[in-house]
Amino acid sequence: MRVTCVVNGETREADDVWPGESLLFVLRERLGLPGAKNACEQGECGSCTVYLDGQPVCACLVAAGQAQGRTVTTVEGLAPGSGEEQLDRVQRAFLATGAVQCGFCTPGLIVAVHDLLARDPAPSDPDIREALAGNLCRCTGYEKIMEAVRLAATS
Amino acid sequence: MTVSTVAPATVEGGVGTSARRPDGILKVAGEFAYSSDLWADEMLWGATVRSPHPSAEIRAIDITAAVALPGVYAVLTAADVPGARHYGLEVVDQPVLAIDEVRYEGEPVAIVAADHPETARRAAARITVEYAVRAPVTDPEDALSRGDLVRHVPVRRFASAGGTALTADVVVTGTYEVGMQDQAFLGPESGLAVPAEDGGIDLFVATQWLHVDQKQVAACLGLPAEKVRLSLAGVGGAFGAREDLSMQVHASLLALHTGKPVKMVYGREESFFGHVHRHPARLSYEHGATRDGKLLYVKARIVLDGGAYTSSTPAVVANAATLGVGPYDVPTVVVEAYGVYTNNPPCGAMRGFGAVQACFAYESQMDKLAAEVGLDPVELRRRNAMTTGSVMPTGQLVHGPAPVADLLALVRDRPLPPAATGDPRERPGGVANTTRGEGVVRGVGYAIGIKNVCFSEGFDDFATARVRLSVVGGEPAVLVHTAAAEVGQGLVTVQAQIARTELGVTKVTVATADTSVGSAGSSSASRQTYMTGGAVRAACQAVKATVLARVGRAGELALVDGKVVASDGAVVASLVDLLGNDVVEETVEWRHKPTRPLDPVTGQGDAHVQYAFAAHRAVVDVDTELGLVRVVEIATAQDVGKAVNPQAVVGQIQGGTAQGLGLAVMEEVQVVDGVIRNPSFTDYLIPTILDMPPMAVDVLEMGDPDAPYGLRGVGEPPTISSTPAVVAAIRAATGRPLTRVPVRPEHIAL
């Protein structure tokens, strides 16, 4: 089947999509956008978090056909341009605080934090933890991710 | 001419600064190419058929239906392996694809290449394997009595010659168990194999040691090493799980067979079968001490379940044995450590590597002893703390700083966290807690651990670095090339920092790690900043010597900000003028001081390179009625010798502490009759951001005179003692003995 959707502001088409494919697979393997990550592909780790019509979702749990005619924003679409100055404040905060180690959880966390700060510009620590409870990180123990969110909220 | 040099104290982005990761922007932008992100024209997808049985004979394999499926390009079994049919890190015993039998659940039996991953999976499902199922050996004690021994390491040291009687006024005993932990890196096993025109293969993979992969893959493919070229693709965490091969040979076989690039990406369930785990262990200890708490002897028996194949079990056993009494002065030690073969999942490297299991047991014993003699747990440890000049149970003298007592004091003297505020999210179990916290009790626990850094027991441990200095775009630039695996720890940052410090050049690029340069050894054993860092420093110094020799004047010279500077600060020359179009390149193979094997009977020998120490204090709230635990805060103090990148050091300490916390209260690969019951992130739980508390960190920098910049390996120590500290805190809150990790609710509330 053919899937057409708006991804990071551009209308994109994917052909010969097998109906069992996830939005994650189409983004990564058919549209050249591997930013959303394939850590568990069962909705437990949040590494594949993208916006679907403005709502954060696990792209691994969205069937490709469900994205037909809808708007998707991935981590690649958050920064208006390339270069450090052009990065989104959440991306810059992750860099500044050392919240990135292996980085596999990072794209999903950045989308999740981007969404949190859009809803709540000044979240408390318990609010941050609650909002990010669906995003696993194995490297950092989350302390520097907490710092990154606090920094992003004030920048 | 003799040229002596002085190193600049601080350099922008150099050693001792929290320089930014060179891969950071790509990682936050979603543009960093991990091993599962790779793509090639005409690429096929690989899939693996795995054994559903922990032990069975293979009577027949029928691939007919799989081959007949449209879109399938290859179906291969053991008969199609052109070279060696087995591989292994230390012992070559693991089949590339099962030969006549399977010895653990998940063992690869056949592989498929197809034009779509779903086609490959369906083809794999059409392969019929006829098994004659055997009763699996799953109890390590049974395995030991059957003689299925991987390695026995005894360590015997006696206070007085001929004195073998183990007697003391105070004796505490205990038997402890550690469950099987998974590394649970987030980036699954994956990679891309591309067949090359010379009949060889170009393999892009996530691994910890490119050259040990290359050696094994080449042997299995029946190719010379130079035709098997590996490049490091982006690595989504490792923690030991990428030391052994996973898809490397399989993807290469399929690529050579089909003549097309083949990508393999494990899903999470497959990943639980695709790599080794932390050894489950059973540890029986007896501590003898005086009434004032001075240790007289420790006697221990440690049995580690190695699972179906050898992997790195021999070295894990040696660590458990040699580090088995902890960072304490113990006059008499009798340790027997065993690793055995069973039909459980193979176990091998995971962060902490044998030291984790032992630490849970000896620290539990130290608390027991403290209670027995009526001492505070920290005071008891202080009275027995090893220090510089102490002698290990192996007879090895501890040369460098060993600030065991200082580290304990640091965590003890931190202010305690405030009482819970009443926010239901702060209760054990969070908002899922159905009580009002009536049964919640707070507890505090302490632990300290010891870890060896670098490879031990006489292993020829080296790292190679190639450093090139030239003028690029009108300014001096350095290219650092090693085969060292950046797995998230920040090794690429550290390599660039060292080059900036040594060569006084800001513009430093770290090339992609690959096998076109010599081996760097593994990103394991907390060794890479020491080893590859040492090699980069040595290569930079060789470049510097070549450059300074061109200046043609004696005296102390330094490279600062792209210039050659005399000791009085006068600029002697600029690197741009000095180099012109020339390229200065040096390659250095660097080694740490040699170690020695352990005596097979007494376990005596200078087997280790360096010792590293971390201490933890854990504060927990336990709902004693529901058996739920919330870790309120965990404080760490660690001596790192020299914090080459302070931000990355703290990141390692916090991340390592989190993995130890996970082992304490939630993480276990549950294996029943040789079968993994929870191979998913739904059922195998790792700490979320809700499970992790604030983590205060104290970093000591007590330089080791033998190590580059005085540094001490950082990655593993924080994982080792956080587990017993958390459990000690739960014991303090509940009074329960808690002899097994992970602690489950029923251990507390039933």
mmCIF file of C-alpha atoms in Angstrom, chain A residues 9-149:
data_model
loop_
_atom_site.group_PDB
_atom_site.id
_atom_site.type_symbol
_atom_site.label_atom_id
_atom_site.label_comp_id
_atom_site.label_asym_id
_atom_site.label_seq_id
_atom_site.Cartn_x
_atom_site.Cartn_y
_atom_site.Cartn_z
ATOM 1 C CA GLY A 9 6.621 19.876 7.280
ATOM 2 C CA GLU A 10 6.991 18.023 3.977
ATOM 3 C CA THR A 11 4.487 15.768 2.270
ATOM 4 C CA ARG A 12 6.081 12.350 2.000
ATOM 5 C CA GLU A 13 4.981 9.158 0.261
ATOM 6 C CA ALA A 14 6.025 5.590 0.943
ATOM 7 C CA ASP A 15 5.176 2.903 -1.585
ATOM 8 C CA ASP A 16 4.940 -0.880 -1.279
ATOM 9 C CA VAL A 17 4.315 -0.632 2.438
ATOM 10 C CA TRP A 18 3.364 -3.989 3.928
ATOM 11 C CA PRO A 19 0.305 -3.374 6.129
ATOM 12 C CA GLY A 20 2.045 -4.871 9.146
ATOM 13 C CA GLU A 21 4.742 -2.203 9.131
ATOM 14 C CA SER A 22 4.822 0.332 11.925
ATOM 15 C CA LEU A 23 5.128 4.068 11.512
ATOM 16 C CA LEU A 24 8.565 3.610 13.087
ATOM 17 C CA PHE A 25 9.650 1.232 10.323
ATOM 18 C CA VAL A 26 8.341 3.537 7.579
ATOM 19 C CA LEU A 27 10.136 6.540 9.081
ATOM 20 C CA ARG A 28 13.392 4.696 9.592
ATOM 21 C CA GLU A 29 13.572 2.392 6.608
ATOM 22 C CA ARG A 30 11.486 4.058 3.907
ATOM 23 C CA LEU A 31 11.704 7.794 4.562
ATOM 24 C CA GLY A 32 15.346 8.016 5.638
ATOM 25 C CA LEU A 33 14.551 9.336 9.117
ATOM 26 C CA PRO A 34 16.270 6.993 11.586
ATOM 27 C CA GLY A 35 16.149 9.537 14.439
ATOM 28 C CA ALA A 36 13.271 7.731 16.170
ATOM 29 C CA LYS A 37 14.890 4.659 17.704
ATOM 30 C CA ASN A 38 14.105 0.943 17.739
ATOM 31 C CA ALA A 39 15.047 -0.010 21.301
ATOM 32 C CA CYS A 40 12.119 -2.266 22.212
ATOM 33 C CA GLU A 41 9.436 -1.969 19.514
ATOM 34 C CA GLN A 42 6.832 -2.824 22.114
ATOM 35 C CA GLY A 43 5.920 0.568 23.545
ATOM 36 C CA GLU A 44 7.936 0.213 26.749
ATOM 37 C CA CYS A 45 10.995 2.391 26.240
ATOM 38 C CA GLY A 46 9.836 5.599 24.553
ATOM 39 C CA SER A 47 12.904 5.724 22.270
ATOM 40 C CA CYS A 48 10.695 6.043 19.193
ATOM 41 C CA THR A 49 8.586 8.929 20.496
ATOM 42 C CA VAL A 50 7.364 11.251 17.718
ATOM 43 C CA TYR A 51 4.522 13.708 17.424
ATOM 44 C CA LEU A 52 1.462 12.463 15.533
ATOM 45 C CA ASP A 53 -0.888 15.388 14.907
ATOM 46 C CA GLY A 54 0.815 17.145 17.792
ATOM 47 C CA GLN A 55 0.477 14.277 20.284
ATOM 48 C CA PRO A 56 3.534 12.328 21.410
ATOM 49 C CA VAL A 57 3.221 8.643 20.497
ATOM 50 C CA CYS A 58 5.418 5.574 20.378
ATOM 51 C CA ALA A 59 5.912 5.266 16.629
ATOM 52 C CA CYS A 60 6.451 1.517 17.069
ATOM 53 C CA LEU A 61 2.843 1.127 18.238
ATOM 54 C CA VAL A 62 1.321 3.101 15.352
ATOM 55 C CA ALA A 63 0.560 1.062 12.249
ATOM 56 C CA ALA A 64 1.902 2.800 9.165
ATOM 57 C CA GLY A 65 -1.595 3.030 7.697
ATOM 58 C CA GLN A 66 -2.776 4.965 10.751
ATOM 59 C CA ALA A 67 -0.454 7.808 9.755
ATOM 60 C CA GLN A 68 -2.178 8.220 6.382
ATOM 61 C CA GLY A 69 -3.044 11.886 5.833
ATOM 62 C CA ARG A 70 -1.693 12.940 9.216
ATOM 63 C CA THR A 71 1.144 15.110 10.412
ATOM 64 C CA VAL A 72 4.273 13.603 11.952
ATOM 65 C CA THR A 73 7.121 15.470 13.610
ATOM 66 C CA THR A 74 10.256 13.542 14.510
ATOM 67 C CA VAL A 75 13.355 14.580 16.419
ATOM 68 C CA GLU A 76 14.889 15.541 13.070
ATOM 69 C CA GLY A 77 12.132 18.135 12.673
ATOM 70 C CA LEU A 78 12.577 19.970 15.980
ATOM 71 C CA ALA A 79 15.554 22.125 15.058
ATOM 72 C CA PRO A 80 14.896 24.882 12.533
ATOM 73 C CA GLY A 81 18.336 24.391 10.971
ATOM 74 C CA SER A 82 21.647 22.623 11.380
ATOM 75 C CA GLY A 83 24.440 23.731 13.704
ATOM 76 C CA GLU A 84 24.387 24.028 17.474
ATOM 77 C CA GLU A 85 22.804 27.518 17.516
ATOM 78 C CA GLN A 86 19.905 26.258 15.450
ATOM 79 C CA LEU A 87 19.063 23.413 17.792
ATOM 80 C CA ASP A 88 15.925 23.463 19.894
ATOM 81 C CA ARG A 89 16.452 24.570 23.512
ATOM 82 C CA VAL A 90 15.801 21.009 24.698
ATOM 83 C CA GLN A 91 18.511 19.664 22.421
ATOM 84 C CA ARG A 92 20.937 22.353 23.566
ATOM 85 C CA ALA A 93 20.151 21.612 27.217
ATOM 86 C CA PHE A 94 20.845 17.890 26.758
ATOM 87 C CA LEU A 95 24.260 18.766 25.314
ATOM 88 C CA ALA A 96 25.131 21.318 27.985
ATOM 89 C CA THR A 97 24.282 19.094 30.952
ATOM 90 C CA GLY A 98 25.910 15.899 29.687
ATOM 91 C CA ALA A 99 22.546 14.158 29.459
ATOM 92 C CA VAL A 100 23.712 12.308 26.343
ATOM 93 C CA GLN A 101 25.842 9.199 26.669
ATOM 94 C CA CYS A 102 25.142 6.448 24.170
ATOM 95 C CA GLY A 103 22.287 8.628 22.988
ATOM 96 C CA PHE A 104 19.907 5.872 21.957
ATOM 97 C CA CYS A 105 17.187 7.115 24.313
ATOM 98 C CA THR A 106 17.939 10.753 23.507
ATOM 99 C CA PRO A 107 15.689 11.373 20.480
ATOM 100 C CA GLY A 108 12.641 9.986 22.256
ATOM 101 C CA LEU A 109 13.430 11.886 25.429
ATOM 102 C CA ILE A 110 13.937 15.117 23.554
ATOM 103 C CA VAL A 111 10.530 14.823 21.918
ATOM 104 C CA ALA A 112 8.961 13.901 25.278
ATOM 105 C CA VAL A 113 10.610 16.864 27.030
ATOM 106 C CA HIS A 114 9.671 19.173 24.155
ATOM 107 C CA ASP A 115 6.072 18.090 24.665
ATOM 108 C CA LEU A 116 6.263 18.451 28.465
ATOM 109 C CA LEU A 117 7.585 22.003 28.298
ATOM 110 C CA ALA A 118 4.942 22.963 25.742
ATOM 111 C CA ARG A 119 2.288 21.829 28.213
ATOM 112 C CA ASP A 120 3.997 22.959 31.412
ATOM 113 C CA PRO A 121 6.696 25.610 31.061
ATOM 114 C CA ALA A 122 7.910 25.241 34.650
ATOM 115 C CA PRO A 123 7.497 21.636 35.763
ATOM 116 C CA SER A 124 8.456 20.583 39.304
ATOM 117 C CA ASP A 125 10.849 17.646 39.736
ATOM 118 C CA PRO A 126 8.025 15.196 40.485
ATOM 119 C CA ASP A 127 6.205 16.483 37.405
ATOM 120 C CA ILE A 128 9.286 15.911 35.257
ATOM 121 C CA ARG A 129 9.708 12.382 36.582
ATOM 122 C CA GLU A 130 6.055 11.600 35.987
ATOM 123 C CA ALA A 131 6.144 12.967 32.444
ATOM 124 C CA LEU A 132 9.272 11.018 31.503
ATOM 125 C CA ALA A 133 8.411 7.730 33.204
ATOM 126 C CA GLY A 134 7.802 6.150 29.809
ATOM 127 C CA ASN A 135 11.296 6.848 28.501
ATOM 128 C CA LEU A 136 13.982 4.380 29.522
ATOM 129 C CA CYS A 137 17.631 5.384 29.705
ATOM 130 C CA ARG A 138 20.294 2.835 30.613
ATOM 131 C CA CYS A 139 23.374 5.056 30.691
ATOM 132 C CA THR A 140 22.744 8.125 32.819
ATOM 133 C CA GLY A 141 20.624 7.128 35.803
ATOM 134 C CA TYR A 142 18.508 10.131 34.728
ATOM 135 C CA GLU A 143 20.194 12.726 36.955
ATOM 136 C CA LYS A 144 21.596 14.690 34.044
ATOM 137 C CA ILE A 145 18.339 14.317 32.171
ATOM 138 C CA MET A 146 16.638 16.010 35.112
ATOM 139 C CA GLU A 147 19.253 18.778 34.897
ATOM 140 C CA ALA A 148 18.648 19.095 31.165
ATOM 141 C CA VAL A 149 14.908 19.526 31.605
#
